[in-house]
Amino acid sequence: MISSHRKRRKKELYIKRLLQFSAGITVLTTLGIIFIFVYEAIYFFKEVSIVQFFTESEWTPLFENKKYGIMALLSGTILTTTIAVGFAVPIGLSIAIYLSEYANKRYRNIVKPSLELLAAVPSVVYGFFALLIVTPILQSFIPSLSGFNALSAGLVMGFMIVPFVTSLSEDALSSVPNNLREASYGMGATRFQTVFRITLPAANSGVIVAIILAISRAVGETMIVAIAAGQQPRLTFDPTVPIETITSYIVQVSLGDVAQNSLEYRTIFAAGVTLFIFTFILNNISFYLRAKFRKQYAQ
């Protein structure tokens, strides 16, 4: 009996060490990525003023007349992300409410996995879908729309993250105790009133986190904007013209046409640090809001 107990303790210890090792690899990988970005970015900012980097409106490090204003790339990133989130959140949240509160169990078990399959489609496929299908359709309504533009890239990006918003929001809504719904019905409330005055507010922490994580996903998207948005950096919020995002610029330089260790090459690390800080802030906002709303709900 004692021998069996010792064997079980040893197995549990091995599993614990394995889990600690796996967690350690994750942390070390993250720290390694941060170190590489910061290390290379320091060399970049030794030659380019950080004030110039964040205040200039032109980004032409690969041209003869070199300008290093990251705002041109940042505006493109914000523009496509805004379009994507503006498209994905209302649709994704509506689907989540329907699946959680109105659909029967059989229908939900069919639709939800089908939606989640869309997340498995490679983003390069969405990129060509935006360029070859969505853009010509939009041009029939907007004749002045460029062949490469932020609008079609943003809409298709939004379509891509709809399953993300739907799945996380539906999980949050489903986790709300049925006692709250039954109490609302007992007070004479309709299903619509129960959903929007009881269930949705009770699940708001999960829904807000889903929205912010969807924003982070859209900010980091690469292939759709690289294919359909045009790769023309400009400080604009006009969705009908070609633009370039931070991620698509990194792809452009990483193709191998720029010499390594050159100033032009190190621009991708400066841009990467900017993107990392942007997504880091968004993720921390999501954690803060989640904790805040959970605390309010607990009270």
GROMACS .gro file of C-alpha atoms in nm:
model
  299
    1MET     CA    1   0.000   0.000   0.000
    2ILE     CA    2   0.286   0.238   0.093
    3SER     CA    3   0.476   0.142  -0.222
    4SER     CA    4   0.172   0.217  -0.439
    5HIS     CA    5   0.131   0.553  -0.269
    6ARG     CA    6   0.496   0.642  -0.334
    7LYS     CA    7   0.467   0.548  -0.700
    8ARG     CA    8   0.163   0.768  -0.735
    9ARG     CA    9   0.343   1.058  -0.566
   10LYS     CA   10   0.638   1.015  -0.803
   11LYS     CA   11   0.410   1.017  -1.107
   12GLU     CA   12   0.238   1.335  -0.983
   13LEU     CA   13   0.578   1.494  -0.925
   14TYR     CA   14   0.691   1.406  -1.278
   15ILE     CA   15   0.372   1.553  -1.422
   16LYS     CA   16   0.418   1.868  -1.214
   17ARG     CA   17   0.777   1.908  -1.336
   18LEU     CA   18   0.668   1.853  -1.696
   19LEU     CA   19   0.399   2.120  -1.667
   20GLN     CA   20   0.648   2.361  -1.506
   21PHE     CA   21   0.893   2.293  -1.789
   22SER     CA   22   0.625   2.362  -2.050
   23ALA     CA   23   0.527   2.686  -1.879
   24GLY     CA   24   0.892   2.785  -1.856
   25ILE     CA   25   0.945   2.731  -2.230
   26THR     CA   26   0.650   2.960  -2.302
   27VAL     CA   27   0.786   3.235  -2.078
   28LEU     CA   28   1.141   3.203  -2.214
   29THR     CA   29   1.014   3.211  -2.574
   30THR     CA   30   0.819   3.529  -2.505
   31LEU     CA   31   1.118   3.691  -2.335
   32GLY     CA   32   1.343   3.585  -2.624
   33ILE     CA   33   1.111   3.747  -2.878
   34ILE     CA   34   1.097   4.068  -2.674
   35PHE     CA   35   1.475   4.072  -2.635
   36ILE     CA   36   1.537   4.033  -3.009
   37PHE     CA   37   1.290   4.306  -3.099
   38VAL     CA   38   1.422   4.550  -2.840
   39TYR     CA   39   1.789   4.472  -2.915
   40GLU     CA   40   1.750   4.540  -3.288
   41ALA     CA   41   1.522   4.839  -3.231
   42ILE     CA   42   1.785   5.005  -3.013
   43TYR     CA   43   2.028   5.004  -3.305
   44PHE     CA   44   1.755   5.154  -3.524
   45PHE     CA   45   1.677   5.436  -3.280
   46LYS     CA   46   2.046   5.520  -3.252
   47GLU     CA   47   2.024   5.643  -3.612
   48VAL     CA   48   1.662   5.760  -3.625
   49SER     CA   49   1.510   5.996  -3.372
   50ILE     CA   50   1.222   5.842  -3.178
   51VAL     CA   51   1.043   6.178  -3.205
   52GLN     CA   52   1.077   6.163  -3.583
   53PHE     CA   53   0.958   5.803  -3.576
   54PHE     CA   54   0.632   5.886  -3.402
   55THR     CA   55   0.559   6.231  -3.549
   56GLU     CA   56   0.646   6.219  -3.919
   57SER     CA   57   0.363   6.134  -4.159
   58GLU     CA   58   0.567   5.963  -4.434
   59TRP     CA   59   0.711   5.612  -4.431
   60THR     CA   60   0.959   5.555  -4.715
   61PRO     CA   61   1.262   5.370  -4.571
   62LEU     CA   62   1.300   5.169  -4.894
   63PHE     CA   63   1.306   5.479  -5.116
   64GLU     CA   64   1.594   5.714  -5.198
   65ASN     CA   65   1.432   5.994  -4.998
   66LYS     CA   66   1.400   5.808  -4.669
   67LYS     CA   67   1.130   5.898  -4.419
   68TYR     CA   68   1.060   5.708  -4.098
   69GLY     CA   69   0.717   5.819  -3.983
   70ILE     CA   70   0.542   5.513  -3.838
   71MET     CA   71   0.210   5.702  -3.827
   72ALA     CA   72   0.156   5.617  -4.195
   73LEU     CA   73   0.161   5.245  -4.110
   74LEU     CA   74  -0.021   5.290  -3.781
   75SER     CA   75  -0.309   5.475  -3.948
   76GLY     CA   76  -0.349   5.189  -4.198
   77THR     CA   77  -0.351   4.937  -3.914
   78ILE     CA   78  -0.610   5.135  -3.720
   79LEU     CA   79  -0.825   5.186  -4.031
   80THR     CA   80  -0.846   4.819  -4.131
   81THR     CA   81  -0.892   4.713  -3.769
   82THR     CA   82  -1.179   4.960  -3.720
   83ILE     CA   83  -1.355   4.833  -4.033
   84ALA     CA   84  -1.303   4.471  -3.931
   85VAL     CA   85  -1.427   4.519  -3.575
   86GLY     CA   86  -1.718   4.737  -3.687
   87PHE     CA   87  -1.827   4.452  -3.915
   88ALA     CA   88  -1.749   4.156  -3.688
   89VAL     CA   89  -1.875   4.267  -3.347
   90PRO     CA   90  -2.244   4.338  -3.430
   91ILE     CA   91  -2.275   4.023  -3.643
   92GLY     CA   92  -2.074   3.799  -3.410
   93LEU     CA   93  -2.253   3.920  -3.099
   94SER     CA   94  -2.595   3.882  -3.266
   95ILE     CA   95  -2.514   3.524  -3.363
   96ALA     CA   96  -2.389   3.453  -3.011
   97ILE     CA   97  -2.710   3.588  -2.854
   98TYR     CA   98  -2.925   3.384  -3.091
   99LEU     CA   99  -2.731   3.061  -3.031
  100SER     CA  100  -2.726   3.106  -2.656
  101GLU     CA  101  -3.075   3.239  -2.589
  102TYR     CA  102  -3.302   3.147  -2.880
  103ALA     CA  103  -3.171   2.847  -3.077
  104ASN     CA  104  -3.248   2.492  -2.973
  105LYS     CA  105  -2.967   2.265  -2.861
  106ARG     CA  106  -2.957   2.062  -3.183
  107TYR     CA  107  -2.930   2.370  -3.404
  108ARG     CA  108  -2.663   2.521  -3.177
  109ASN     CA  109  -2.455   2.202  -3.188
  110ILE     CA  110  -2.455   2.223  -3.570
  111VAL     CA  111  -2.405   2.596  -3.625
  112LYS     CA  112  -2.139   2.673  -3.364
  113PRO     CA  113  -1.886   2.410  -3.483
  114SER     CA  114  -1.957   2.514  -3.843
  115LEU     CA  115  -1.876   2.875  -3.760
  116GLU     CA  116  -1.559   2.775  -3.578
  117LEU     CA  117  -1.443   2.591  -3.891
  118LEU     CA  118  -1.411   2.932  -4.060
  119ALA     CA  119  -1.128   3.010  -3.819
  120ALA     CA  120  -0.931   2.723  -3.971
  121VAL     CA  121  -0.936   2.874  -4.321
  122PRO     CA  122  -0.587   3.012  -4.404
  123SER     CA  123  -0.578   3.391  -4.406
  124VAL     CA  124  -0.412   3.389  -4.751
  125VAL     CA  125  -0.738   3.241  -4.887
  126TYR     CA  126  -0.931   3.528  -4.732
  127GLY     CA  127  -0.682   3.768  -4.890
  128PHE     CA  128  -0.745   3.642  -5.241
  129PHE     CA  129  -1.120   3.632  -5.167
  130ALA     CA  130  -1.101   4.003  -5.077
  131LEU     CA  131  -0.900   4.091  -5.387
  132LEU     CA  132  -1.084   3.884  -5.648
  133ILE     CA  133  -1.442   3.868  -5.517
  134VAL     CA  134  -1.519   4.139  -5.261
  135THR     CA  135  -1.335   4.429  -5.431
  136PRO     CA  136  -1.513   4.386  -5.771
  137ILE     CA  137  -1.849   4.366  -5.591
  138LEU     CA  138  -1.775   4.684  -5.395
  139GLN     CA  139  -1.656   4.859  -5.713
  140SER     CA  140  -2.000   4.805  -5.866
  141PHE     CA  141  -2.141   5.023  -5.583
  142ILE     CA  142  -1.838   5.252  -5.539
  143PRO     CA  143  -1.688   5.321  -5.886
  144SER     CA  144  -1.404   5.528  -5.740
  145LEU     CA  145  -1.285   5.237  -5.525
  146SER     CA  146  -0.924   5.142  -5.597
  147GLY     CA  147  -0.834   4.787  -5.694
  148PHE     CA  148  -0.633   4.768  -5.372
  149ASN     CA  149  -0.808   4.929  -5.077
  150ALA     CA  150  -0.862   4.917  -4.702
  151LEU     CA  151  -1.238   4.864  -4.725
  152SER     CA  152  -1.242   4.515  -4.879
  153ALA     CA  153  -0.945   4.406  -4.668
  154GLY     CA  154  -1.117   4.527  -4.350
  155LEU     CA  155  -1.453   4.368  -4.435
  156VAL     CA  156  -1.300   4.029  -4.513
  157MET     CA  157  -1.084   4.052  -4.202
  158GLY     CA  158  -1.402   4.119  -4.007
  159PHE     CA  159  -1.566   3.815  -4.165
  160MET     CA  160  -1.264   3.611  -4.058
  161ILE     CA  161  -1.292   3.714  -3.691
  162VAL     CA  162  -1.672   3.674  -3.668
  163PRO     CA  163  -1.631   3.312  -3.543
  164PHE     CA  164  -1.385   3.436  -3.284
  165VAL     CA  165  -1.631   3.693  -3.144
  166THR     CA  166  -1.923   3.452  -3.169
  167SER     CA  167  -1.755   3.161  -2.992
  168LEU     CA  168  -1.617   3.361  -2.698
  169SER     CA  169  -1.935   3.567  -2.656
  170GLU     CA  170  -2.156   3.257  -2.671
  171ASP     CA  171  -1.943   3.088  -2.406
  172ALA     CA  172  -1.979   3.394  -2.182
  173LEU     CA  173  -2.357   3.408  -2.230
  174SER     CA  174  -2.398   3.034  -2.172
  175SER     CA  175  -2.206   3.059  -1.844
  176VAL     CA  176  -2.469   3.294  -1.695
  177PRO     CA  177  -2.671   3.095  -1.436
  178ASN     CA  178  -3.022   2.999  -1.544
  179ASN     CA  179  -3.149   3.123  -1.207
  180LEU     CA  180  -3.111   3.479  -1.330
  181ARG     CA  181  -3.316   3.409  -1.641
  182GLU     CA  182  -3.586   3.228  -1.443
  183ALA     CA  183  -3.605   3.511  -1.190
  184SER     CA  184  -3.648   3.759  -1.476
  185TYR     CA  185  -3.923   3.552  -1.634
  186GLY     CA  186  -4.087   3.521  -1.293
  187MET     CA  187  -4.103   3.900  -1.270
  188GLY     CA  188  -4.290   3.910  -1.600
  189ALA     CA  189  -4.004   4.008  -1.831
  190THR     CA  190  -4.005   3.894  -2.193
  191ARG     CA  191  -3.719   3.693  -2.343
  192PHE     CA  192  -3.591   4.002  -2.524
  193GLN     CA  193  -3.590   4.204  -2.200
  194THR     CA  194  -3.419   3.919  -2.016
  195VAL     CA  195  -3.146   3.890  -2.278
  196PHE     CA  196  -3.057   4.261  -2.295
  197ARG     CA  197  -3.121   4.363  -1.933
  198ILE     CA  198  -3.012   4.053  -1.742
  199THR     CA  199  -2.810   3.800  -1.942
  200LEU     CA  200  -2.596   4.034  -2.153
  201PRO     CA  201  -2.501   4.264  -1.860
  202ALA     CA  202  -2.414   3.957  -1.651
  203ALA     CA  203  -2.187   3.830  -1.930
  204ASN     CA  204  -2.040   4.169  -2.021
  205SER     CA  205  -1.691   4.088  -1.889
  206GLY     CA  206  -1.659   3.790  -2.124
  207VAL     CA  207  -1.813   3.980  -2.415
  208ILE     CA  208  -1.580   4.278  -2.372
  209VAL     CA  209  -1.280   4.049  -2.350
  210ALA     CA  210  -1.395   3.877  -2.672
  211ILE     CA  211  -1.419   4.212  -2.848
  212ILE     CA  212  -1.076   4.333  -2.732
  213LEU     CA  213  -0.911   4.002  -2.821
  214ALA     CA  214  -1.078   4.026  -3.162
  215ILE     CA  215  -0.924   4.372  -3.201
  216SER     CA  216  -0.584   4.225  -3.116
  217ARG     CA  217  -0.641   3.951  -3.373
  218ALA     CA  218  -0.729   4.208  -3.639
  219VAL     CA  219  -0.428   4.426  -3.554
  220GLY     CA  220  -0.194   4.131  -3.603
  221GLU     CA  221  -0.345   4.005  -3.927
  222THR     CA  222  -0.094   3.993  -4.210
  223MET     CA  223  -0.187   3.814  -4.531
  224ILE     CA  224  -0.527   3.972  -4.597
  225VAL     CA  225  -0.392   4.327  -4.583
  226ALA     CA  226  -0.070   4.229  -4.764
  227ILE     CA  227  -0.271   4.093  -5.059
  228ALA     CA  228  -0.576   4.319  -5.075
  229ALA     CA  229  -0.482   4.654  -4.917
  230GLY     CA  230  -0.210   4.761  -5.162
  231GLN     CA  231   0.111   4.805  -4.959
  232GLN     CA  232   0.121   5.181  -5.013
  233PRO     CA  233   0.196   5.356  -4.680
  234ARG     CA  234   0.003   5.677  -4.639
  235LEU     CA  235  -0.143   5.872  -4.349
  236THR     CA  236  -0.512   5.852  -4.432
  237PHE     CA  237  -0.840   5.724  -4.301
  238ASP     CA  238  -1.001   5.698  -4.644
  239PRO     CA  239  -1.100   5.329  -4.685
  240THR     CA  240  -1.123   5.351  -5.067
  241VAL     CA  241  -0.752   5.400  -5.131
  242PRO     CA  242  -0.453   5.163  -5.099
  243ILE     CA  243  -0.284   5.159  -4.759
  244GLU     CA  244  -0.020   4.958  -4.575
  245THR     CA  245  -0.027   4.819  -4.222
  246ILE     CA  246   0.259   4.743  -3.987
  247THR     CA  247   0.228   4.369  -4.043
  248SER     CA  248   0.218   4.391  -4.422
  249TYR     CA  249   0.530   4.610  -4.420
  250ILE     CA  250   0.712   4.349  -4.212
  251VAL     CA  251   0.616   4.089  -4.473
  252GLN     CA  252   0.737   4.316  -4.753
  253VAL     CA  253   1.084   4.362  -4.600
  254SER     CA  254   1.110   3.998  -4.493
  255LEU     CA  255   1.090   3.879  -4.855
  256GLY     CA  256   1.471   3.910  -4.873
  257ASP     CA  257   1.528   4.213  -5.097
  258VAL     CA  258   1.677   4.419  -4.812
  259ALA     CA  259   2.027   4.351  -4.677
  260GLN     CA  260   2.037   4.222  -4.322
  261ASN     CA  261   2.172   4.448  -4.046
  262SER     CA  262   2.105   4.754  -4.259
  263LEU     CA  263   1.896   5.043  -4.129
  264GLU     CA  264   1.618   4.951  -4.372
  265TYR     CA  265   1.617   4.595  -4.237
  266ARG     CA  266   1.600   4.713  -3.876
  267THR     CA  267   1.286   4.912  -3.951
  268ILE     CA  268   1.088   4.589  -3.919
  269PHE     CA  269   1.201   4.554  -3.558
  270ALA     CA  270   1.105   4.913  -3.478
  271ALA     CA  271   0.768   4.851  -3.639
  272GLY     CA  272   0.740   4.518  -3.455
  273VAL     CA  273   0.805   4.683  -3.118
  274THR     CA  274   0.533   4.938  -3.196
  275LEU     CA  275   0.290   4.658  -3.283
  276PHE     CA  276   0.386   4.462  -2.971
  277ILE     CA  277   0.326   4.763  -2.746
  278PHE     CA  278  -0.010   4.828  -2.914
  279THR     CA  279  -0.134   4.471  -2.867
  280PHE     CA  280   0.015   4.452  -2.517
  281ILE     CA  281  -0.188   4.757  -2.414
  282LEU     CA  282  -0.505   4.608  -2.566
  283ASN     CA  283  -0.459   4.277  -2.387
  284ASN     CA  284  -0.400   4.449  -2.053
  285ILE     CA  285  -0.711   4.660  -2.105
  286SER     CA  286  -0.909   4.339  -2.162
  287PHE     CA  287  -0.775   4.184  -1.841
  288TYR     CA  288  -0.849   4.503  -1.645
  289LEU     CA  289  -1.205   4.528  -1.776
  290ARG     CA  290  -1.267   4.160  -1.714
  291ALA     CA  291  -1.155   4.190  -1.353
  292LYS     CA  292  -1.351   4.514  -1.306
  293PHE     CA  293  -1.681   4.379  -1.438
  294ARG     CA  294  -1.644   4.050  -1.251
  295LYS     CA  295  -1.593   4.246  -0.930
  296GLN     CA  296  -1.897   4.462  -0.999
  297TYR     CA  297  -2.108   4.155  -1.080
  298ALA     CA  298  -1.989   3.976  -0.763
  299GLN     CA  299  -2.103   4.272  -0.554
   0.00000   0.00000   0.00000
